[in-house]
Coordinates of C-alpha atoms in Angstrom, one line a residue:
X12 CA -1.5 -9.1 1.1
X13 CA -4.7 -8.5 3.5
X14 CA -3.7 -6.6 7.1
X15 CA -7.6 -6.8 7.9
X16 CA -10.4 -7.0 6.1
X17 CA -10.5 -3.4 4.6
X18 CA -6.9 -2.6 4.3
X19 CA -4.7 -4.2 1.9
X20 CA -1.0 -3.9 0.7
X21 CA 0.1 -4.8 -2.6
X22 CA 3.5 -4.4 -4.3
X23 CA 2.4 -3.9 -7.9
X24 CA 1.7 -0.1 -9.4
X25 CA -1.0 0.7 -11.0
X26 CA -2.4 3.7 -13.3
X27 CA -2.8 6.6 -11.3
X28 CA -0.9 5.1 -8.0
X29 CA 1.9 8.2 -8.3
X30 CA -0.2 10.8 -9.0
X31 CA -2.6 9.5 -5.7
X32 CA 0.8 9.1 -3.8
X33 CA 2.0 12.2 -4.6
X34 CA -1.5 14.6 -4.0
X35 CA -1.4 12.4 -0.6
X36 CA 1.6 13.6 0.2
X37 CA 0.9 17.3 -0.2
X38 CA -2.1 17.1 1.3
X39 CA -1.4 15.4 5.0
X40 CA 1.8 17.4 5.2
X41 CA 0.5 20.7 4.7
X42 CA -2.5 20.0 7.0
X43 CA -0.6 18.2 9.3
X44 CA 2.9 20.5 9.3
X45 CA 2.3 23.5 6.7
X46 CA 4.4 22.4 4.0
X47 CA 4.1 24.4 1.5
X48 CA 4.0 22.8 -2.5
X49 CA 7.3 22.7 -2.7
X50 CA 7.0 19.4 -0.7
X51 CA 5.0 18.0 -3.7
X52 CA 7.7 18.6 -5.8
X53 CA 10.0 16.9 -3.9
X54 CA 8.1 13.9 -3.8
X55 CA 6.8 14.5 -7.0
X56 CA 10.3 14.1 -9.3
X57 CA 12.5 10.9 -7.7
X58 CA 9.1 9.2 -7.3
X59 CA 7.5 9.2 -11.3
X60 CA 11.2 8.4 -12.0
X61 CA 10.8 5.3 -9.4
X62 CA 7.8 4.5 -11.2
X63 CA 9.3 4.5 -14.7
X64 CA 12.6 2.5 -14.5
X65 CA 12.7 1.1 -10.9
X66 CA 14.8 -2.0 -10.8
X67 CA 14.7 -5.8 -9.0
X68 CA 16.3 -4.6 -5.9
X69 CA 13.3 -1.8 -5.4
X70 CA 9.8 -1.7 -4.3
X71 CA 6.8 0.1 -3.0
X72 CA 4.3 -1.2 -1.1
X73 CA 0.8 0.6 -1.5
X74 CA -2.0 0.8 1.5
X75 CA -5.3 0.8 -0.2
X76 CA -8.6 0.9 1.6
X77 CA -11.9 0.8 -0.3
X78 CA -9.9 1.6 -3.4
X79 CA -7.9 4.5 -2.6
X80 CA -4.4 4.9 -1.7
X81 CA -4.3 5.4 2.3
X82 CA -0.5 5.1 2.6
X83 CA 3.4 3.9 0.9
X84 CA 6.3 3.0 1.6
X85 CA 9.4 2.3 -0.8
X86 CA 13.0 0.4 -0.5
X87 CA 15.3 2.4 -3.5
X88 CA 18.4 1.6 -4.0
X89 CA 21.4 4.5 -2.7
X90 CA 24.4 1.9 -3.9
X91 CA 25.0 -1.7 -4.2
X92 CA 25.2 -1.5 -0.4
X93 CA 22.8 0.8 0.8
X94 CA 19.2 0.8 -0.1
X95 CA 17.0 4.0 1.1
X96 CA 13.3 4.1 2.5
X97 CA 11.7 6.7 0.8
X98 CA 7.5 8.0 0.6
X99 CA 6.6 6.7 3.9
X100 CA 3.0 7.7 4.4
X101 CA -0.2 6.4 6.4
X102 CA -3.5 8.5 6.3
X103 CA -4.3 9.9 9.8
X104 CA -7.7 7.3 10.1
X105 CA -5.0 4.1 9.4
X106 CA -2.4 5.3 12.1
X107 CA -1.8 3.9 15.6
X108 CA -2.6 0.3 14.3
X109 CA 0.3 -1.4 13.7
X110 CA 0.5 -0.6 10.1
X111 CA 3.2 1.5 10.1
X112 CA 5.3 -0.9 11.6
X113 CA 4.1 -3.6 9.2
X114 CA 5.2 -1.5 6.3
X115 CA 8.7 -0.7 8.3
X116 CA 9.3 -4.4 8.5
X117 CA 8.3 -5.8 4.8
X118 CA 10.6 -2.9 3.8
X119 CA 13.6 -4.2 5.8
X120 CA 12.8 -7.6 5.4
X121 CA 13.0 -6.5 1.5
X122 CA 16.3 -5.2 2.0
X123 CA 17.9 -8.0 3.9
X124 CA 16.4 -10.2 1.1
X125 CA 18.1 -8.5 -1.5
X126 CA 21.2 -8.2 -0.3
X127 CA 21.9 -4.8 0.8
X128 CA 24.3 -4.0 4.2
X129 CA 22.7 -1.5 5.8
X130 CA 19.5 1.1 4.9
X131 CA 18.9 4.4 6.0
X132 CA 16.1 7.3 5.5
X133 CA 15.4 10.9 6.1
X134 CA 13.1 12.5 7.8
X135 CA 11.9 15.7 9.7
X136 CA 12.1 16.3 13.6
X137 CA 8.6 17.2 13.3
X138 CA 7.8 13.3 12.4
X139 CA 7.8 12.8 16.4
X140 CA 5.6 9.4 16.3
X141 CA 7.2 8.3 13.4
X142 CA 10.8 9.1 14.4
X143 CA 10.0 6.9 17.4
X144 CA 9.2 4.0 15.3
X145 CA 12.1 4.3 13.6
X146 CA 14.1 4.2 16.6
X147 CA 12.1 0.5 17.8
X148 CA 13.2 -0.6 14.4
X149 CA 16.6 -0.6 15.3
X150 CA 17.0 2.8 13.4
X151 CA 20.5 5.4 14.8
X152 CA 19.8 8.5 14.4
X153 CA 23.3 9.9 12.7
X154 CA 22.9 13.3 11.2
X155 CA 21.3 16.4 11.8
X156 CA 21.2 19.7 9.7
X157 CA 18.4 22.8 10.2
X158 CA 17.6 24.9 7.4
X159 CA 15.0 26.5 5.2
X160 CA 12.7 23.3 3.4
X161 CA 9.2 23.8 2.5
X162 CA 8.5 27.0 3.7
X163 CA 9.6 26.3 7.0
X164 CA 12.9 26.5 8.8
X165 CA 13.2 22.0 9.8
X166 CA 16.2 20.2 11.3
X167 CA 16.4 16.9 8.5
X168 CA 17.0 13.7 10.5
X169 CA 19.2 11.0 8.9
X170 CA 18.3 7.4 10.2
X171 CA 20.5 4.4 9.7
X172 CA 20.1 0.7 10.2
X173 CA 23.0 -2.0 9.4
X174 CA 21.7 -5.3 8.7
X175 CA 23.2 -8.6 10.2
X176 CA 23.1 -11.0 7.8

C-alpha cells in the first residue's frame, strides 16, 4: 500500500524487518525518553517470536521509506476475544502526518475483520501525542500502575477499545 509517494506500508516480513524494528525501537526511545536497553529486550523477545509463528488473526504493518524501516505497528492476539496492539512506532521525520492514525485504523479495521470484541494496548504516560491519538480512536484509558521499567520510574497506561460489530 502507497501513503505518498515515498512512504509505503506493507504487511509482509521480510529478512532483517525484526532486527530493523527492534534497533528502531531502542534507538528513538532512548533519545527521545532515556530508556535504557532493557527496552530492547522487551521488544526484542515477544516480537522474533511474532515473527516466527504468528498466526491468521495477526499482523504487522511496516512503514518503509527509501528502503528502511521508518515505523510498525502490530494486531496480536491476547484471546479469542481480545487482540493487542503491540510495536507501535513512527520515526520522528514521518510524525504529525496522518500516518500514525493511518496505521491506528488498518490495525482496528484488522481486528474488527477478524473477529475479535474489543482490543486494547499499553503504553507509557510519557507517549503524550500518542496517548492522544489513542484517545480520538475511541481508546478508554482503564488502568494505571507506576513503577521502576527501563531505568526509569513510568506510570504504564492500559488502553481499551470494544468494537461494535
Amino acid at each position: 500500500m502507497i501513503i505518498n509517494r515515498s512512504i509505503h506500508l506493507r504487511t509482509s516480513i521480510k529478512p532483517g524487518d525484526v532486527e530493523a524494528i527492534i534497533s528502531l525501537h531502542g534507538t528513538i526511545y532512548a533519545q527521545e525518553y532515556g530508556f535504557d536497553t532493557t527496552f530492547e529486550h522487551y521488544v526484542a523477545t515477544p516480537l522474533r517470536q511474532f515473527a516466527s509463528s504468528h498466526t491468521l488473526r495477526e499482523k504487522l504493518w511496516v512503514v518503509e521509506q527509501g528502503g528502511s524501516i521508518k515505523g510498525c505497528i502490530a494486531v496480536i492476539k491476547s484471546d479469542e476475544a481480545t487482540a493487542q496492539l503491540r510495536w507501535f512506532l513512527l520515526h520522528p521525520q514521518l510524525r504529525r502526518k496522518g500516518i500514525g492514525k493511518k496505521l491506528i485504523h488498518e490495525a482496528v479495521l484488522f481486528v474488527q475483520q477478524q473477529g475479535y470484541v474489543s482490543v486494547f494496548l499499553w503504553t507509557v504516560n510519557l507517549l503524550e501525542r500518542a496517548n492522544r491519538l489513542y484517545r480520538t480512536m475511541g481508546f478508554q484509558l482503564t488502568e494505571e500502575k507506576t513503577h521502576m521499567l527501563w531505568g526509569k520510574e513510568l506510570t504504564e497506561q492500559k488502553y481499551e477499545l470494544v468494537l461494535e460489530h
